GROMACS .gro file of C-alpha atoms in nm:
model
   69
    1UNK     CA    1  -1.959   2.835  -0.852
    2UNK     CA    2  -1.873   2.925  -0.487
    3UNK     CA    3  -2.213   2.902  -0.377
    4UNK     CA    4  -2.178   2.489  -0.521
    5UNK     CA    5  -1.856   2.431  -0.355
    6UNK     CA    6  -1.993   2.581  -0.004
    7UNK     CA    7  -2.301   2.339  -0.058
    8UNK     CA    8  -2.058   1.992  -0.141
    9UNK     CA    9  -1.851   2.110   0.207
   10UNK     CA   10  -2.192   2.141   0.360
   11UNK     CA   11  -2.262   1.765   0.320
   12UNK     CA   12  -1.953   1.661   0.460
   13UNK     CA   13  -1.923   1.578   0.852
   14UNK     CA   14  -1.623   1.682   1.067
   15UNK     CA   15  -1.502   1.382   1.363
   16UNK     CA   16  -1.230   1.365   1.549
   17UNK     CA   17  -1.022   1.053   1.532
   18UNK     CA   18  -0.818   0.921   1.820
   19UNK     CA   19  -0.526   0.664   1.665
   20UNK     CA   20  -0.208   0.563   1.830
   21UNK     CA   21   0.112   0.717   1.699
   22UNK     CA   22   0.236   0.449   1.539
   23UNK     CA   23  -0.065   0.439   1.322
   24UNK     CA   24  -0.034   0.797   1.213
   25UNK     CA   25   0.305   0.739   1.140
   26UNK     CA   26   0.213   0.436   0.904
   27UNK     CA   27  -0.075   0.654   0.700
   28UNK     CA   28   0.256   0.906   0.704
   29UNK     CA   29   0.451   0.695   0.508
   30UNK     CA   30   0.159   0.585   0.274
   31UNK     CA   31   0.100   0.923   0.202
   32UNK     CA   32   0.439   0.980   0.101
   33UNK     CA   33   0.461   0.646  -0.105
   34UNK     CA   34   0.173   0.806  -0.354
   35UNK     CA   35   0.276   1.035  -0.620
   36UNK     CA   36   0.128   1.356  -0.521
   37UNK     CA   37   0.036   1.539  -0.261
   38UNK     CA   38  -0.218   1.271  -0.033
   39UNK     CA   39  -0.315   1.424   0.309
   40UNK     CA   40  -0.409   1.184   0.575
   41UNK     CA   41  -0.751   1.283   0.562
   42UNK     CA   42  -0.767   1.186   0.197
   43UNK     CA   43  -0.576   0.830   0.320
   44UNK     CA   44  -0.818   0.748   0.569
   45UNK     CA   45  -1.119   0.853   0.350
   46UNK     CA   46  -0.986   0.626   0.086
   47UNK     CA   47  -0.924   0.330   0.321
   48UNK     CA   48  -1.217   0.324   0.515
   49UNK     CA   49  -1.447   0.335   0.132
   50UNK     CA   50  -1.216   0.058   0.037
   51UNK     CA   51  -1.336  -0.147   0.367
   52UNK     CA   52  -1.682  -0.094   0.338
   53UNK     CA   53  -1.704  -0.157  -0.042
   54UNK     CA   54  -1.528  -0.478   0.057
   55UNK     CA   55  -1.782  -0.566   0.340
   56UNK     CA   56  -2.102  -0.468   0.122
   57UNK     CA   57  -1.955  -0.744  -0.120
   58UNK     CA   58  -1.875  -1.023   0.041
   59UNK     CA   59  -2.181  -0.976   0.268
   60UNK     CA   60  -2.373  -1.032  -0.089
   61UNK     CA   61  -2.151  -1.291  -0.171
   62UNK     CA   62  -2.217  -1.470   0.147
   63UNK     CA   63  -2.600  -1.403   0.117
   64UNK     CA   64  -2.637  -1.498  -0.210
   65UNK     CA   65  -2.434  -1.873  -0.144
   66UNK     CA   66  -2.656  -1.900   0.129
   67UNK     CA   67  -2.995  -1.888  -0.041
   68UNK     CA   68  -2.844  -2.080  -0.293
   69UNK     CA   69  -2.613  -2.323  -0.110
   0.00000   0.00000   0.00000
């Protein structure tokens, strides 16, 4: 079992993120909004998924009324 979790941390890539004070302090109070314990690297995972699930679709929304339209 340890040898599965040290593979699944494996395939993750560590950045560093520059954002503006403010900014953190927003994601801050998110986090603290949820029920549970969120970290802001869980926040900013969620909300940058959330983006690009959003682009992917309307990109095939806008492709798709294109070839039709």
């Amino acid at each position: 079992m340890r040898a599965a979790r040290k593979d699944s941390s494996n395939a993750l890539e560590r950045i560093n993120l520059r954002l503006a004070p403010e900014v953190l302090e927003a994601i801050d109070a998110e986090c603290s909004r949820r029920a549970g314990n969120v970290s802001r690297n869980t926040w900013i995972t969620e909300a940058v998924t959330e983006r690009l699930a959003r682009l992917a679709s309307s990109s095939r929304h806008q492709g798709a009324g294109g070839a039709n339209g």
